[in-house]
């Protein structure tokens, strides 16, 4: 009897696809198996089997599964598939989008298009090539082999080579083919073993006779027997690497090869996991203070009635020490722990602290790892059932957990937990709570400045609430000084990025042997270039944004599409040599600080200095060890980093945080300033740390709450505003984005959507509007906003939105086929 499989593909499609299981593969396939299937005319993709059935699908041709991978063993478990479906339903995307984001690229074999020269091609006047086509043909001819489109683009420097393939095919100049590409390369080590069976003493005696008179070979044979334990009858021989044998016997490779030539040993390869921490725990979980011990007890009590508990602890109150005790409790019960952090930067310090307590039970997972490393961690979790703790960023929620007992979300307020592009646009904090519920696990959310939505749920009893209101070791919260930059400039006390007050504060800390942090949430040298004569500002050709000047590469850069442009002193508008760079970014602040404190080493932490895999770790180590005493950084320096000797912090241009056109701007500003202030004074010392907040609006309520370290006051102020204007947590927001290359069509489609949705949802629909950045990568953007009741079914909303989208396609709405329409649920 034939069997049929419903296969999920890593494509933005809203359904699975039916395939017939070949008879010889039927025994080696199960739900969650990885299979390679044909799709379309020529392409092949790796899919995941979602279900199996003996009932043939409808009246259409069913293709066969081409290949079953991993001997049919499931690489995705049933709870994961259910979790993927929930994310697709809630965040209004396809399950294929979730699959593509969840599984490491190394586990997704795909066919790739390759191009080669046609052996029969001869150029003629009828088939003449354009200059672009000639460059492609020249590259293929020079390579004398098949090349991928990426290879051709790299060789020629051209972009969009794929668009030129069609004309070249019509002219008979090239041939295209598809080839399955395996991106995962297992790590293998070379091992050596005796050729005799275990316990064959006669054969072993013959081996020693064969090496008699060759002392180094005899030494190597003895070392191999010792390392493998082959002379022990009560156990099987252990595996021995050639490297270990060389070190123990103190011999070279030719000596071991000589043993192989005599038939005494043989070589073989063994696959190993790349991520293996061999260190043993060096310390126990830290001793808790009285306040911490009370908080730990309250967390356990809270979990009796609530699956989710919020730990509201001020900065440097010792939340990480509590986490370690909770991890120990869960590991001792034989279960797994997921420890989520908002950014890779945090994993560096956390991993070291957690590994000291839990050793090789700690795994780390984030995007700076290679595909091969991520696949190895995925396979390790599949293969091993031992309790472990995974420290990772938002993508860690997709790992194949088997027995999850606890999810810790550190810095739960952080917007980095929200994926913005591409789909699925999920919030890892909220998704992790659903994942925990599916496993019967508990959740602990930790923050010094909880998200307003989270604290509201804790205050109203949906979540448990535990407070830790004092810093560890009697350290004091820093003093906050508000500095009016307008007044400072009028007095002549501010001629650069830092006011005289901020400079004096930093100077005092440095003279006391302490360190200082300068925070500015703009990278680059200058945020804008402008003509001083006519006011012309260079803008990106593809995006509706001003360009940022980066001095290190002497170029203007678009921070949306990455395009680079030369800085031209002569204004293209008025033809005068009057283009100047204005404003401050991290590069310029770093340069100014280095000039002010010439003898003090300065480090900079932003996206430009942390692109490489070890970038974060190197900078954190440099500052933690005191090699750098001044640190300039963007929001990366606010993310829960633990520095012992910071005595001063300066916040430059705090108004840029407060004045963002977003209902969360006050919350984001309060959290960011409070968090960066929390890096100061984390250890008890003789003097109180000082934080200088530079602003033109010292009377803003947000700054007053920051100055008083008054989270509850800020929460009460903010929640009243949210209730008055029906914003979360009192409603659920959905942003609908329409993108099109034609601005007129983008407007028409957006208006059609607004009109149709208002007939279905009434005044819950707002817009359309032109967003602050109205064009990115040559696509014009229009936005609608929906305010949906919290108790409304997102699955039902999804069905309605999907029917509207399909309805527009069926009625042939102008431009809809070339438009991009997507949804952002619970935007941050």
PDB file of C-alpha atoms in Angstrom, residues 681-807:
ATOM      1  CA  UNK A 681      28.574  52.079  40.951  1.00  0.00           C
ATOM      2  CA  UNK A 682      27.952  48.320  40.888  1.00  0.00           C
ATOM      3  CA  UNK A 683      30.475  47.668  43.668  1.00  0.00           C
ATOM      4  CA  UNK A 684      30.520  49.403  47.004  1.00  0.00           C
ATOM      5  CA  UNK A 685      33.176  52.150  47.156  1.00  0.00           C
ATOM      6  CA  UNK A 686      33.897  55.342  49.012  1.00  0.00           C
ATOM      7  CA  UNK A 687      32.323  57.667  46.452  1.00  0.00           C
ATOM      8  CA  UNK A 688      28.909  57.592  44.818  1.00  0.00           C
ATOM      9  CA  UNK A 689      28.797  57.052  41.050  1.00  0.00           C
ATOM     10  CA  UNK A 690      27.396  59.897  38.956  1.00  0.00           C
ATOM     11  CA  UNK A 691      25.372  59.742  35.725  1.00  0.00           C
ATOM     12  CA  UNK A 692      25.118  62.905  33.588  1.00  0.00           C
ATOM     13  CA  UNK A 693      22.073  62.999  31.290  1.00  0.00           C
ATOM     14  CA  UNK A 694      22.429  65.728  28.663  1.00  0.00           C
ATOM     15  CA  UNK A 695      19.089  67.065  27.391  1.00  0.00           C
ATOM     16  CA  UNK A 696      17.361  70.181  26.150  1.00  0.00           C
ATOM     17  CA  UNK A 697      14.115  69.183  27.944  1.00  0.00           C
ATOM     18  CA  UNK A 698      14.969  68.813  31.625  1.00  0.00           C
ATOM     19  CA  UNK A 699      11.302  69.300  32.543  1.00  0.00           C
ATOM     20  CA  UNK A 700      10.208  66.088  30.756  1.00  0.00           C
ATOM     21  CA  UNK A 701       8.399  63.703  33.163  1.00  0.00           C
ATOM     22  CA  UNK A 702      10.554  60.806  31.945  1.00  0.00           C
ATOM     23  CA  UNK A 703      13.758  62.443  33.212  1.00  0.00           C
ATOM     24  CA  UNK A 704      12.188  63.200  36.582  1.00  0.00           C
ATOM     25  CA  UNK A 705      11.395  59.526  37.110  1.00  0.00           C
ATOM     26  CA  UNK A 706      14.888  58.527  35.948  1.00  0.00           C
ATOM     27  CA  UNK A 707      16.432  61.066  38.327  1.00  0.00           C
ATOM     28  CA  UNK A 708      14.514  59.592  41.277  1.00  0.00           C
ATOM     29  CA  UNK A 709      15.080  55.918  40.225  1.00  0.00           C
ATOM     30  CA  UNK A 710      11.291  55.719  40.433  1.00  0.00           C
ATOM     31  CA  UNK A 711      10.110  52.844  38.252  1.00  0.00           C
ATOM     32  CA  UNK A 712       6.720  52.533  39.926  1.00  0.00           C
ATOM     33  CA  UNK A 713       6.050  56.253  39.483  1.00  0.00           C
ATOM     34  CA  UNK A 714       6.924  55.991  35.816  1.00  0.00           C
ATOM     35  CA  UNK A 715       4.768  52.868  35.403  1.00  0.00           C
ATOM     36  CA  UNK A 716       1.702  54.555  36.933  1.00  0.00           C
ATOM     37  CA  UNK A 717       2.218  57.632  34.733  1.00  0.00           C
ATOM     38  CA  UNK A 718       2.687  55.552  31.570  1.00  0.00           C
ATOM     39  CA  UNK A 719      -0.146  53.071  32.175  1.00  0.00           C
ATOM     40  CA  UNK A 720      -2.646  55.907  32.591  1.00  0.00           C
ATOM     41  CA  UNK A 721      -1.566  57.294  29.197  1.00  0.00           C
ATOM     42  CA  UNK A 722      -1.892  53.875  27.572  1.00  0.00           C
ATOM     43  CA  UNK A 723      -5.379  53.361  29.000  1.00  0.00           C
ATOM     44  CA  UNK A 724      -6.557  56.787  27.885  1.00  0.00           C
ATOM     45  CA  UNK A 725      -5.503  56.227  24.269  1.00  0.00           C
ATOM     46  CA  UNK A 726      -6.228  52.455  24.049  1.00  0.00           C
ATOM     47  CA  UNK A 727      -2.673  51.236  23.603  1.00  0.00           C
ATOM     48  CA  UNK A 728      -1.160  47.950  24.865  1.00  0.00           C
ATOM     49  CA  UNK A 729      -1.646  46.302  27.280  1.00  0.00           C
ATOM     50  CA  UNK A 730      -5.297  47.335  26.867  1.00  0.00           C
ATOM     51  CA  UNK A 731      -5.348  46.464  23.158  1.00  0.00           C
ATOM     52  CA  UNK A 732      -3.269  44.403  20.762  1.00  0.00           C
ATOM     53  CA  UNK A 733      -1.607  46.249  17.873  1.00  0.00           C
ATOM     54  CA  UNK A 734      -1.175  44.934  14.349  1.00  0.00           C
ATOM     55  CA  UNK A 735       0.725  46.986  11.797  1.00  0.00           C
ATOM     56  CA  UNK A 736      -0.042  46.233   8.155  1.00  0.00           C
ATOM     57  CA  UNK A 737       2.684  47.241   5.708  1.00  0.00           C
ATOM     58  CA  UNK A 738       2.187  47.671   1.966  1.00  0.00           C
ATOM     59  CA  UNK A 739       5.342  48.053  -0.131  1.00  0.00           C
ATOM     60  CA  UNK A 740       5.535  48.802  -3.852  1.00  0.00           C
ATOM     61  CA  UNK A 741       8.035  50.257  -6.319  1.00  0.00           C
ATOM     62  CA  UNK A 742       5.374  52.690  -7.550  1.00  0.00           C
ATOM     63  CA  UNK A 743       4.328  55.238  -4.913  1.00  0.00           C
ATOM     64  CA  UNK A 744       0.955  55.838  -6.611  1.00  0.00           C
ATOM     65  CA  UNK A 745       0.087  52.147  -6.568  1.00  0.00           C
ATOM     66  CA  UNK A 746       1.269  51.861  -2.960  1.00  0.00           C
ATOM     67  CA  UNK A 747      -1.206  54.624  -2.039  1.00  0.00           C
ATOM     68  CA  UNK A 748      -4.068  53.004  -3.982  1.00  0.00           C
ATOM     69  CA  UNK A 749      -3.527  49.565  -2.455  1.00  0.00           C
ATOM     70  CA  UNK A 750      -3.234  51.028   1.056  1.00  0.00           C
ATOM     71  CA  UNK A 751      -6.498  52.961   0.632  1.00  0.00           C
ATOM     72  CA  UNK A 752      -8.244  49.844  -0.721  1.00  0.00           C
ATOM     73  CA  UNK A 753      -7.032  47.846   2.290  1.00  0.00           C
ATOM     74  CA  UNK A 754      -8.165  50.526   4.729  1.00  0.00           C
ATOM     75  CA  UNK A 755     -11.615  50.741   3.155  1.00  0.00           C
ATOM     76  CA  UNK A 756     -12.114  46.964   3.084  1.00  0.00           C
ATOM     77  CA  UNK A 757     -10.807  46.391   6.611  1.00  0.00           C
ATOM     78  CA  UNK A 758     -13.000  49.160   8.044  1.00  0.00           C
ATOM     79  CA  UNK A 759     -16.073  47.374   6.722  1.00  0.00           C
ATOM     80  CA  UNK A 760     -14.916  44.292   8.677  1.00  0.00           C
ATOM     81  CA  UNK A 761     -13.290  45.784  11.797  1.00  0.00           C
ATOM     82  CA  UNK A 762     -14.838  49.264  12.014  1.00  0.00           C
ATOM     83  CA  UNK A 763     -12.923  51.970  13.847  1.00  0.00           C
ATOM     84  CA  UNK A 764     -10.298  49.468  14.986  1.00  0.00           C
ATOM     85  CA  UNK A 765      -8.482  50.318  11.726  1.00  0.00           C
ATOM     86  CA  UNK A 766      -6.359  53.503  11.541  1.00  0.00           C
ATOM     87  CA  UNK A 767      -4.558  54.919   8.505  1.00  0.00           C
ATOM     88  CA  UNK A 768      -3.158  54.515   5.975  1.00  0.00           C
ATOM     89  CA  UNK A 769      -0.200  56.752   6.736  1.00  0.00           C
ATOM     90  CA  UNK A 770       3.220  57.422   5.295  1.00  0.00           C
ATOM     91  CA  UNK A 771       5.759  56.239   7.904  1.00  0.00           C
ATOM     92  CA  UNK A 772       8.726  58.334   9.017  1.00  0.00           C
ATOM     93  CA  UNK A 773      10.984  56.343   6.671  1.00  0.00           C
ATOM     94  CA  UNK A 774       8.746  56.064   3.628  1.00  0.00           C
ATOM     95  CA  UNK A 775      11.057  54.269   1.180  1.00  0.00           C
ATOM     96  CA  UNK A 776      13.601  51.491   1.747  1.00  0.00           C
ATOM     97  CA  UNK A 777      15.516  49.693  -0.999  1.00  0.00           C
ATOM     98  CA  UNK A 778      13.455  51.459  -3.675  1.00  0.00           C
ATOM     99  CA  UNK A 779      10.175  50.252  -2.182  1.00  0.00           C
ATOM    100  CA  UNK A 780       7.592  52.860  -1.105  1.00  0.00           C
ATOM    101  CA  UNK A 781       5.967  52.028   2.229  1.00  0.00           C
ATOM    102  CA  UNK A 782       2.469  52.672   3.528  1.00  0.00           C
ATOM    103  CA  UNK A 783       1.188  51.567   6.918  1.00  0.00           C
ATOM    104  CA  UNK A 784      -2.135  50.788   8.545  1.00  0.00           C
ATOM    105  CA  UNK A 785      -2.650  50.112  12.230  1.00  0.00           C
ATOM    106  CA  UNK A 786      -5.247  47.877  13.825  1.00  0.00           C
ATOM    107  CA  UNK A 787      -6.173  47.978  17.520  1.00  0.00           C
ATOM    108  CA  UNK A 788      -7.665  44.602  18.365  1.00  0.00           C
ATOM    109  CA  UNK A 789      -9.166  43.536  21.686  1.00  0.00           C
ATOM    110  CA  UNK A 790      -6.744  41.463  23.768  1.00  0.00           C
ATOM    111  CA  UNK A 791      -9.211  38.572  24.041  1.00  0.00           C
ATOM    112  CA  UNK A 792      -9.788  38.377  20.251  1.00  0.00           C
ATOM    113  CA  UNK A 793      -8.707  35.203  18.439  1.00  0.00           C
ATOM    114  CA  UNK A 794      -5.573  35.861  16.403  1.00  0.00           C
ATOM    115  CA  UNK A 795      -6.334  32.789  14.317  1.00  0.00           C
ATOM    116  CA  UNK A 796      -9.671  34.331  13.322  1.00  0.00           C
ATOM    117  CA  UNK A 797      -7.991  37.680  12.565  1.00  0.00           C
ATOM    118  CA  UNK A 798      -5.483  35.821  10.415  1.00  0.00           C
ATOM    119  CA  UNK A 799      -8.268  34.122   8.451  1.00  0.00           C
ATOM    120  CA  UNK A 800      -9.985  37.452   7.773  1.00  0.00           C
ATOM    121  CA  UNK A 801      -6.771  39.191   6.693  1.00  0.00           C
ATOM    122  CA  UNK A 802      -5.880  36.245   4.476  1.00  0.00           C
ATOM    123  CA  UNK A 803      -9.300  36.316   2.822  1.00  0.00           C
ATOM    124  CA  UNK A 804      -8.942  40.056   2.143  1.00  0.00           C
ATOM    125  CA  UNK A 805      -5.535  39.502   0.549  1.00  0.00           C
ATOM    126  CA  UNK A 806      -6.796  36.656  -1.646  1.00  0.00           C
ATOM    127  CA  UNK A 807      -9.920  38.655  -2.517  1.00  0.00           C
TER     128      UNK A 807
END
